[in-house]
PDB file of C-alpha atoms in Angstrom:
ATOM      1  CA  MET Z   1      23.663   5.516 -11.801  1.00  0.00           C
ATOM      2  CA  GLU Z   2      21.452   4.410  -8.965  1.00  0.00           C
ATOM      3  CA  TRP Z   3      17.599   4.345  -9.637  1.00  0.00           C
ATOM      4  CA  PRO Z   4      14.485   5.585  -7.760  1.00  0.00           C
ATOM      5  CA  ALA Z   5      12.657   2.335  -6.666  1.00  0.00           C
ATOM      6  CA  ILE Z   6       9.963   3.427  -8.262  1.00  0.00           C
ATOM      7  CA  ALA Z   7       9.183   6.226 -11.218  1.00  0.00           C
ATOM      8  CA  LEU Z   8       6.677   7.703 -12.797  1.00  0.00           C
ATOM      9  CA  GLU Z   9       6.762  10.293 -14.813  1.00  0.00           C
ATOM     10  CA  GLY Z  10       4.829  12.162 -17.058  1.00  0.00           C
ATOM     11  CA  VAL Z  11       2.084   9.799 -16.948  1.00  0.00           C
ATOM     12  CA  ASP Z  12      -1.510  10.235 -18.275  1.00  0.00           C
ATOM     13  CA  LYS Z  13      -3.709   7.475 -18.299  1.00  0.00           C
ATOM     14  CA  VAL Z  14      -7.358   7.557 -20.050  1.00  0.00           C
ATOM     15  CA  PHE Z  15      -9.670   4.692 -19.499  1.00  0.00           C
ATOM     16  CA  ASP Z  16     -11.934   4.300 -23.424  1.00  0.00           C
ATOM     17  CA  SER Z  17     -15.764   2.984 -22.038  1.00  0.00           C
ATOM     18  CA  THR Z  18     -18.229   1.768 -25.057  1.00  0.00           C
ATOM     19  CA  LYS Z  19     -20.679   3.181 -22.488  1.00  0.00           C
ATOM     20  CA  THR Z  20     -19.530   6.183 -20.421  1.00  0.00           C
ATOM     21  CA  GLY Z  21     -16.517   7.223 -23.164  1.00  0.00           C
ATOM     22  CA  SER Z  22     -13.489   8.263 -22.476  1.00  0.00           C
ATOM     23  CA  VAL Z  23     -12.649   9.310 -18.659  1.00  0.00           C
ATOM     24  CA  ARG Z  24      -8.958  10.798 -18.046  1.00  0.00           C
ATOM     25  CA  ALA Z  25      -7.936   9.377 -14.931  1.00  0.00           C
ATOM     26  CA  LEU Z  26      -4.483  10.712 -14.643  1.00  0.00           C
ATOM     27  CA  VAL Z  27      -2.309  13.133 -16.755  1.00  0.00           C
ATOM     28  CA  ASP Z  28       1.238  14.404 -15.927  1.00  0.00           C
ATOM     29  CA  LEU Z  29       1.927  12.894 -13.641  1.00  0.00           C
ATOM     30  CA  ASP Z  30       5.430  12.460 -12.000  1.00  0.00           C
ATOM     31  CA  LEU Z  31       6.150  10.677  -8.594  1.00  0.00           C
ATOM     32  CA  THR Z  32       9.614   8.465  -7.125  1.00  0.00           C
ATOM     33  CA  VAL Z  33       9.996   6.231  -4.602  1.00  0.00           C
ATOM     34  CA  GLU Z  34      13.519   5.711  -2.856  1.00  0.00           C
ATOM     35  CA  ARG Z  35      14.114   2.303  -1.646  1.00  0.00           C
ATOM     36  CA  GLY Z  36      13.299   1.592   1.511  1.00  0.00           C
ATOM     37  CA  GLU Z  37      10.708   4.707   1.803  1.00  0.00           C
ATOM     38  CA  PHE Z  38       7.633   4.838   2.873  1.00  0.00           C
ATOM     39  CA  ILE Z  39       5.171   6.959   1.490  1.00  0.00           C
ATOM     40  CA  SER Z  40       2.077   7.851   0.927  1.00  0.00           C
ATOM     41  CA  ILE Z  41      -0.833   9.291  -1.327  1.00  0.00           C
ATOM     42  CA  VAL Z  42      -3.759  11.272  -0.567  1.00  0.00           C
ATOM     43  CA  GLY Z  43      -6.068  13.257  -2.498  1.00  0.00           C
ATOM     44  CA  PRO Z  44      -9.814  13.501  -3.071  1.00  0.00           C
ATOM     45  CA  SER Z  45     -12.080  10.666  -3.738  1.00  0.00           C
ATOM     46  CA  GLY Z  46     -11.905   9.367  -7.458  1.00  0.00           C
ATOM     47  CA  CYS Z  47      -8.853  11.069  -8.211  1.00  0.00           C
ATOM     48  CA  GLY Z  48      -6.648   8.239  -8.822  1.00  0.00           C
ATOM     49  CA  LYS Z  49      -5.046   6.643  -6.374  1.00  0.00           C
ATOM     50  CA  SER Z  50      -5.715   3.017  -7.048  1.00  0.00           C
ATOM     51  CA  THR Z  51      -4.549   3.825 -10.759  1.00  0.00           C
ATOM     52  CA  ILE Z  52      -0.997   4.702  -9.730  1.00  0.00           C
ATOM     53  CA  LEU Z  53      -0.648   1.549  -7.693  1.00  0.00           C
ATOM     54  CA  ARG Z  54      -1.787  -0.348 -10.581  1.00  0.00           C
ATOM     55  CA  LEU Z  55       0.108   1.274 -13.088  1.00  0.00           C
ATOM     56  CA  ILE Z  56       2.958   0.560 -10.554  1.00  0.00           C
ATOM     57  CA  ALA Z  57       1.925  -2.811 -10.403  1.00  0.00           C
ATOM     58  CA  GLY Z  58       2.120  -3.910 -13.498  1.00  0.00           C
ATOM     59  CA  LEU Z  59      -1.760  -4.332 -14.000  1.00  0.00           C
ATOM     60  CA  LEU Z  60      -2.172  -1.230 -16.143  1.00  0.00           C
ATOM     61  CA  PRO Z  61      -0.315   0.545 -18.688  1.00  0.00           C
ATOM     62  CA  PRO Z  62       0.575   4.027 -18.896  1.00  0.00           C
ATOM     63  CA  SER Z  63      -1.342   5.410 -21.655  1.00  0.00           C
ATOM     64  CA  GLN Z  64       1.096   8.120 -22.196  1.00  0.00           C
ATOM     65  CA  GLY Z  65       4.404   8.670 -20.303  1.00  0.00           C
ATOM     66  CA  HIS Z  66       6.692   6.000 -18.327  1.00  0.00           C
ATOM     67  CA  VAL Z  67       6.565   3.938 -15.023  1.00  0.00           C
ATOM     68  CA  ALA Z  68       9.936   2.055 -14.039  1.00  0.00           C
ATOM     69  CA  ILE Z  69      11.242  -0.595 -10.716  1.00  0.00           C
ATOM     70  CA  ASP Z  70      14.804   0.106  -9.990  1.00  0.00           C
ATOM     71  CA  GLY Z  71      14.862   1.645 -14.036  1.00  0.00           C
ATOM     72  CA  THR Z  72      13.278  -1.556 -15.455  1.00  0.00           C
ATOM     73  CA  PRO Z  73      10.026   0.136 -17.603  1.00  0.00           C
ATOM     74  CA  VAL Z  74       6.695  -1.985 -15.889  1.00  0.00           C
ATOM     75  CA  LYS Z  75       5.822  -3.515 -18.989  1.00  0.00           C
ATOM     76  CA  GLU Z  76       3.825  -6.528 -16.537  1.00  0.00           C
ATOM     77  CA  PRO Z  77       3.264  -8.109 -13.210  1.00  0.00           C
ATOM     78  CA  ARG Z  78       6.588  -8.747 -11.055  1.00  0.00           C
ATOM     79  CA  ASP Z  79       7.676 -10.838  -8.438  1.00  0.00           C
ATOM     80  CA  GLU Z  80       8.898  -8.743  -6.553  1.00  0.00           C
ATOM     81  CA  ILE Z  81       5.923  -6.643  -5.718  1.00  0.00           C
ATOM     82  CA  GLY Z  82       3.569  -7.152  -3.342  1.00  0.00           C
ATOM     83  CA  ILE Z  83       0.152  -5.760  -3.154  1.00  0.00           C
ATOM     84  CA  VAL Z  84      -2.590  -5.597   0.269  1.00  0.00           C
ATOM     85  CA  PHE Z  85      -6.334  -4.319  -1.138  1.00  0.00           C
ATOM     86  CA  GLN Z  86      -9.040  -2.449   0.883  1.00  0.00           C
ATOM     87  CA  ARG Z  87     -10.493  -5.869   2.097  1.00  0.00           C
ATOM     88  CA  PRO Z  88      -8.248  -9.338   2.770  1.00  0.00           C
ATOM     89  CA  THR Z  89      -9.871 -11.006  -0.190  1.00  0.00           C
ATOM     90  CA  LEU Z  90      -8.869 -14.468   1.649  1.00  0.00           C
ATOM     91  CA  LEU Z  91     -10.238 -17.716   0.161  1.00  0.00           C
ATOM     92  CA  PRO Z  92     -13.308 -18.954   2.242  1.00  0.00           C
ATOM     93  CA  TRP Z  93     -12.153 -22.774   1.944  1.00  0.00           C
ATOM     94  CA  LEU Z  94      -8.836 -22.275   2.365  1.00  0.00           C
ATOM     95  CA  ASN Z  95      -6.716 -22.234   5.958  1.00  0.00           C
ATOM     96  CA  ILE Z  96      -5.085 -19.253   7.040  1.00  0.00           C
ATOM     97  CA  ARG Z  97      -1.907 -20.808   6.499  1.00  0.00           C
ATOM     98  CA  ASP Z  98      -2.759 -21.835   2.985  1.00  0.00           C
ATOM     99  CA  ASN Z  99      -4.402 -18.655   2.330  1.00  0.00           C
ATOM    100  CA  VAL Z 100      -0.760 -16.634   2.740  1.00  0.00           C
ATOM    101  CA  LEU Z 101       0.790 -20.054   0.759  1.00  0.00           C
ATOM    102  CA  PHE Z 102      -1.566 -19.351  -2.044  1.00  0.00           C
ATOM    103  CA  PRO Z 103       0.976 -17.212  -4.289  1.00  0.00           C
ATOM    104  CA  ILE Z 104       3.089 -19.725  -4.420  1.00  0.00           C
ATOM    105  CA  ARG Z 105       0.543 -22.114  -6.169  1.00  0.00           C
ATOM    106  CA  HIS Z 106      -1.030 -19.437  -7.982  1.00  0.00           C
ATOM    107  CA  LYS Z 107       1.855 -18.196  -9.576  1.00  0.00           C
ATOM    108  CA  ARG Z 108       4.449 -21.351  -9.294  1.00  0.00           C
ATOM    109  CA  GLY Z 109       2.173 -23.897  -9.694  1.00  0.00           C
ATOM    110  CA  GLU Z 110       4.003 -25.060  -6.460  1.00  0.00           C
ATOM    111  CA  SER Z 111       2.530 -26.971  -4.009  1.00  0.00           C
ATOM    112  CA  GLY Z 112       3.860 -24.439  -1.098  1.00  0.00           C
ATOM    113  CA  ARG Z 113       4.737 -27.121   0.995  1.00  0.00           C
ATOM    114  CA  ARG Z 114       8.733 -25.981   1.484  1.00  0.00           C
ATOM    115  CA  PHE Z 115       7.041 -22.551   2.146  1.00  0.00           C
ATOM    116  CA  HIS Z 116       5.297 -23.960   5.171  1.00  0.00           C
ATOM    117  CA  GLY Z 117       7.994 -22.535   7.317  1.00  0.00           C
ATOM    118  CA  GLU Z 118       8.314 -19.255   6.495  1.00  0.00           C
ATOM    119  CA  ALA Z 119       4.113 -19.330   5.607  1.00  0.00           C
ATOM    120  CA  GLN Z 120       4.220 -19.911   9.400  1.00  0.00           C
ATOM    121  CA  ALA Z 121       7.133 -17.422  10.695  1.00  0.00           C
ATOM    122  CA  LEU Z 122       4.949 -15.084   8.477  1.00  0.00           C
ATOM    123  CA  LEU Z 123       1.949 -15.099  10.978  1.00  0.00           C
ATOM    124  CA  ASP Z 124       3.912 -15.169  13.845  1.00  0.00           C
ATOM    125  CA  MET Z 125       5.348 -12.166  13.101  1.00  0.00           C
ATOM    126  CA  VAL Z 126       1.846 -10.534  12.743  1.00  0.00           C
ATOM    127  CA  GLY Z 127       0.930 -12.227  15.744  1.00  0.00           C
ATOM    128  CA  LEU Z 128      -1.249 -15.399  13.972  1.00  0.00           C
ATOM    129  CA  GLY Z 129       0.967 -17.876  14.938  1.00  0.00           C
ATOM    130  CA  ASP Z 130      -2.213 -19.174  16.970  1.00  0.00           C
ATOM    131  CA  PHE Z 131      -4.632 -19.409  13.792  1.00  0.00           C
ATOM    132  CA  SER Z 132      -2.891 -20.747  10.947  1.00  0.00           C
ATOM    133  CA  SER Z 133      -5.442 -23.959  11.286  1.00  0.00           C
ATOM    134  CA  HIS Z 134      -8.419 -21.158  11.007  1.00  0.00           C
ATOM    135  CA  MET Z 135     -10.551 -20.176   8.572  1.00  0.00           C
ATOM    136  CA  PRO Z 136     -11.159 -16.797   7.582  1.00  0.00           C
ATOM    137  CA  ASP Z 137     -14.745 -16.681   9.127  1.00  0.00           C
ATOM    138  CA  GLN Z 138     -13.301 -17.700  12.456  1.00  0.00           C
ATOM    139  CA  LEU Z 139     -11.038 -14.151  12.390  1.00  0.00           C
ATOM    140  CA  SER Z 140     -11.813 -10.446  12.763  1.00  0.00           C
ATOM    141  CA  GLY Z 141     -11.276  -8.455  10.144  1.00  0.00           C
ATOM    142  CA  GLY Z 142      -8.613  -6.934  11.218  1.00  0.00           C
ATOM    143  CA  MET Z 143      -7.189 -10.585  11.854  1.00  0.00           C
ATOM    144  CA  GLN Z 144      -7.883 -11.110   8.334  1.00  0.00           C
ATOM    145  CA  GLN Z 145      -5.469  -7.820   7.099  1.00  0.00           C
ATOM    146  CA  ARG Z 146      -2.665  -9.207   8.816  1.00  0.00           C
ATOM    147  CA  ALA Z 147      -3.706 -12.676   7.188  1.00  0.00           C
ATOM    148  CA  ALA Z 148      -3.480 -10.564   4.130  1.00  0.00           C
ATOM    149  CA  ILE Z 149      -0.204  -8.741   4.831  1.00  0.00           C
ATOM    150  CA  ALA Z 150       1.597 -12.392   5.968  1.00  0.00           C
ATOM    151  CA  ARG Z 151       0.598 -13.295   2.569  1.00  0.00           C
ATOM    152  CA  ALA Z 152       1.770 -10.323   0.339  1.00  0.00           C
ATOM    153  CA  LEU Z 153       4.758 -10.515   2.024  1.00  0.00           C
ATOM    154  CA  LEU Z 154       5.568 -14.514   1.768  1.00  0.00           C
ATOM    155  CA  LEU Z 155       7.483 -13.843  -1.230  1.00  0.00           C
ATOM    156  CA  ASP Z 156       9.836 -11.104   0.112  1.00  0.00           C
ATOM    157  CA  PRO Z 157       8.817  -8.499  -2.444  1.00  0.00           C
ATOM    158  CA  ASP Z 158      11.124  -5.191  -1.981  1.00  0.00           C
ATOM    159  CA  ILE Z 159       7.971  -2.719  -2.780  1.00  0.00           C
ATOM    160  CA  LEU Z 160       4.447  -2.733  -1.308  1.00  0.00           C
ATOM    161  CA  LEU Z 161       1.737  -1.588  -2.642  1.00  0.00           C
ATOM    162  CA  MET Z 162      -1.635  -0.733  -0.171  1.00  0.00           C
ATOM    163  CA  ASP Z 163      -4.810   0.622  -1.314  1.00  0.00           C
ATOM    164  CA  GLU Z 164      -6.428   1.517   2.047  1.00  0.00           C
ATOM    165  CA  PRO Z 165      -5.910  -1.687   3.842  1.00  0.00           C
ATOM    166  CA  PHE Z 166      -7.286  -0.708   7.261  1.00  0.00           C
ATOM    167  CA  SER Z 167     -10.236   1.773   5.272  1.00  0.00           C
ATOM    168  CA  ALA Z 168     -13.197  -1.349   6.689  1.00  0.00           C
ATOM    169  CA  LEU Z 169     -12.130  -1.823   9.936  1.00  0.00           C
ATOM    170  CA  ASP Z 170     -12.725   0.635  13.258  1.00  0.00           C
ATOM    171  CA  ALA Z 171     -10.628   3.412  14.691  1.00  0.00           C
ATOM    172  CA  LEU Z 172      -9.624   1.818  17.125  1.00  0.00           C
ATOM    173  CA  THR Z 173      -8.610  -1.548  15.182  1.00  0.00           C
ATOM    174  CA  ARG Z 174      -7.463   1.256  12.758  1.00  0.00           C
ATOM    175  CA  ASP Z 175      -5.094   2.621  14.788  1.00  0.00           C
ATOM    176  CA  GLU Z 176      -3.507  -0.644  16.029  1.00  0.00           C
ATOM    177  CA  MET Z 177      -3.157  -1.851  12.742  1.00  0.00           C
ATOM    178  CA  GLY Z 178      -1.269   1.237  11.972  1.00  0.00           C
ATOM    179  CA  PHE Z 179       1.441   0.448  14.694  1.00  0.00           C
ATOM    180  CA  GLU Z 180       1.977  -2.837  13.489  1.00  0.00           C
ATOM    181  CA  LEU Z 181       2.292  -2.359   9.906  1.00  0.00           C
ATOM    182  CA  LEU Z 182       4.936  -0.091  11.091  1.00  0.00           C
ATOM    183  CA  ARG Z 183       6.829  -2.377  13.413  1.00  0.00           C
ATOM    184  CA  ILE Z 184       6.252  -5.362  10.620  1.00  0.00           C
ATOM    185  CA  TRP Z 185       8.448  -2.627   8.111  1.00  0.00           C
ATOM    186  CA  GLU Z 186      10.871  -1.704  10.855  1.00  0.00           C
ATOM    187  CA  GLU Z 187      11.235  -5.797  11.169  1.00  0.00           C
ATOM    188  CA  ARG Z 188      11.524  -6.427   7.571  1.00  0.00           C
ATOM    189  CA  PRO Z 189      12.458  -2.689   5.572  1.00  0.00           C
ATOM    190  CA  LYS Z 190      10.183  -2.484   2.357  1.00  0.00           C
ATOM    191  CA  THR Z 191       9.676   0.577  -0.139  1.00  0.00           C
ATOM    192  CA  VAL Z 192       6.366   0.689   0.451  1.00  0.00           C
ATOM    193  CA  VAL Z 193       3.396   3.119  -1.237  1.00  0.00           C
ATOM    194  CA  PHE Z 194       0.499   3.198   0.963  1.00  0.00           C
ATOM    195  CA  ILE Z 195      -3.185   4.640  -0.496  1.00  0.00           C
ATOM    196  CA  THR Z 196      -5.345   6.472   2.203  1.00  0.00           C
ATOM    197  CA  HIS Z 197      -8.084   8.650   2.680  1.00  0.00           C
ATOM    198  CA  ALA Z 198      -6.624   9.164   6.134  1.00  0.00           C
ATOM    199  CA  ILE Z 199      -4.459  12.010   6.929  1.00  0.00           C
ATOM    200  CA  ALA Z 200      -3.477  10.976  10.350  1.00  0.00           C
ATOM    201  CA  GLU Z 201      -2.700   7.728   9.558  1.00  0.00           C
ATOM    202  CA  ALA Z 202      -0.524   8.815   6.269  1.00  0.00           C
ATOM    203  CA  VAL Z 203       1.141  11.033   8.654  1.00  0.00           C
ATOM    204  CA  LEU Z 204       1.884   8.394  11.705  1.00  0.00           C
ATOM    205  CA  LEU Z 205       3.167   6.097   9.123  1.00  0.00           C
ATOM    206  CA  SER Z 206       5.425   7.615   6.215  1.00  0.00           C
ATOM    207  CA  ASP Z 207       8.131   9.688   5.269  1.00  0.00           C
ATOM    208  CA  ARG Z 208       6.878  11.583   2.601  1.00  0.00           C
ATOM    209  CA  VAL Z 209       2.925  11.903   1.744  1.00  0.00           C
ATOM    210  CA  ALA Z 210       2.130  12.918  -1.545  1.00  0.00           C
ATOM    211  CA  ILE Z 211      -1.318  14.925  -2.422  1.00  0.00           C
ATOM    212  CA  MET Z 212      -2.999  14.765  -5.438  1.00  0.00           C
ATOM    213  CA  THR Z 213      -5.294  16.849  -6.858  1.00  0.00           C
ATOM    214  CA  GLU Z 214      -9.141  16.205  -8.193  1.00  0.00           C
ATOM    215  CA  ARG Z 215      -9.498  14.079 -11.132  1.00  0.00           C
ATOM    216  CA  PRO Z 216      -7.582  14.299 -13.760  1.00  0.00           C
ATOM    217  CA  GLY Z 217      -5.086  13.268 -11.084  1.00  0.00           C
ATOM    218  CA  SER Z 218      -1.898  14.828 -10.970  1.00  0.00           C
ATOM    219  CA  ILE Z 219       0.857  15.536  -7.430  1.00  0.00           C
ATOM    220  CA  ARG Z 220       0.013  18.687  -6.530  1.00  0.00           C
ATOM    221  CA  SER Z 221       2.533  18.611  -3.721  1.00  0.00           C
ATOM    222  CA  VAL Z 222       5.086  16.731  -1.638  1.00  0.00           C
ATOM    223  CA  ILE Z 223       5.087  17.438   2.522  1.00  0.00           C
ATOM    224  CA  GLU Z 224       8.548  15.900   3.863  1.00  0.00           C
ATOM    225  CA  ILE Z 225       7.308  13.971   7.526  1.00  0.00           C
ATOM    226  CA  ASP Z 226      10.192  14.990   9.763  1.00  0.00           C
ATOM    227  CA  LEU Z 227       8.624  13.146  12.680  1.00  0.00           C
ATOM    228  CA  PRO Z 228      11.089  10.491  14.757  1.00  0.00           C
ATOM    229  CA  ARG Z 229      10.826   7.084  13.917  1.00  0.00           C
ATOM    230  CA  PRO Z 230      10.253   4.976  16.279  1.00  0.00           C
ATOM    231  CA  ARG Z 231       6.703   6.270  16.414  1.00  0.00           C
ATOM    232  CA  THR Z 232       3.839   5.953  19.063  1.00  0.00           C
ATOM    233  CA  PHE Z 233       1.117   6.579  20.307  1.00  0.00           C
ATOM    234  CA  ALA Z 234       2.331   9.935  21.646  1.00  0.00           C
ATOM    235  CA  THR Z 235       3.714  11.076  18.457  1.00  0.00           C
ATOM    236  CA  LEU Z 236      -0.717  11.313  17.423  1.00  0.00           C
ATOM    237  CA  SER Z 237      -0.769  14.250  19.898  1.00  0.00           C
ATOM    238  CA  SER Z 238       2.416  15.601  19.712  1.00  0.00           C
ATOM    239  CA  PRO Z 239       2.441  19.672  18.478  1.00  0.00           C
ATOM    240  CA  ARG Z 240       4.604  18.799  15.174  1.00  0.00           C
ATOM    241  CA  PHE Z 241       2.092  15.462  14.132  1.00  0.00           C
ATOM    242  CA  LEU Z 242      -0.607  18.064  14.441  1.00  0.00           C
ATOM    243  CA  GLU Z 243       1.104  20.520  11.978  1.00  0.00           C
ATOM    244  CA  LEU Z 244       1.631  18.327   9.528  1.00  0.00           C
ATOM    245  CA  SER Z 245      -1.831  17.434   9.499  1.00  0.00           C
ATOM    246  CA  ASN Z 246      -3.562  20.679   9.516  1.00  0.00           C
ATOM    247  CA  GLU Z 247      -0.823  21.056   6.191  1.00  0.00           C
ATOM    248  CA  ILE Z 248      -1.752  18.444   4.419  1.00  0.00           C
ATOM    249  CA  ARG Z 249      -5.424  18.624   5.172  1.00  0.00           C
ATOM    250  CA  ALA Z 250      -4.974  22.681   3.755  1.00  0.00           C
ATOM    251  CA  GLY Z 251      -3.390  20.997   0.590  1.00  0.00           C
ATOM    252  CA  VAL Z 252      -6.304  18.088  -0.110  1.00  0.00           C
ATOM    253  CA  LEU Z 253      -8.465  20.678   0.434  1.00  0.00           C
ATOM    254  CA  HIS Z 254      -7.091  23.440  -1.634  1.00  0.00           C
ATOM    255  CA  ARG Z 255      -9.584  23.424  -4.534  1.00  0.00           C
ATOM    256  CA  ILE Z 256     -12.838  23.707  -1.511  1.00  0.00           C
ATOM    257  CA  ALA Z 257     -10.850  26.529  -0.038  1.00  0.00           C
ATOM    258  CA  THR Z 258     -10.014  28.201  -3.294  1.00  0.00           C
ATOM    259  CA  ALA Z 259     -13.777  27.941  -4.456  1.00  0.00           C
ATOM    260  CA  ALA Z 260     -15.041  29.195  -1.052  1.00  0.00           C
TER     261      ALA Z 260
END
């Protein structure tokens, strides 16, 4: 039997706090992601999108239900998973190459010297080959996020989790980074779970888009993105792109439309 790359079955997540009491973030959530698939998750603010990533990454346990990678229950963080956060979180006292090498030093206690060639190759791939000796504050926001993507790819993970990685960028840089991510994904195929509030971004990047309900979050629907690849700037103005964007927007705004 071939297992999906990622499977969440009947997942609930409740956060307990002495100050605020219990908060149910997710309820009865089911989601599968096939190997090599690019899936985006969209939904209202606070619906638990980032919580899903933390469950997949092994940073949180589910309160109920099961989370599995290739059929194996997730119990702790795993090397085959790379994570890119909303902000680059680069260490300001390290140059860009050493920031990319940091996972090796942190996870394995190695100097990272034998990975220098791979780190430089990744920086070349994301267009930062000439900036490996620069410090983070010498790079633009978009360049810093490219470095963060290179860092997440250093251990060649099978799965890449991305939590609104372009949300802090201006609109033009965000578009540029979207196409850059597509190029990287096509060059080094991964299973990608991508969190975003930008519906157009989700449609451009994804094979499927999962739409969540408001909190406690569950999956309302999953939309197949049947746009041909490779995708280009012309994709953004195609009738099918606009149709899919409107369909997803209607799904995200379902509660508001119903209430009205």
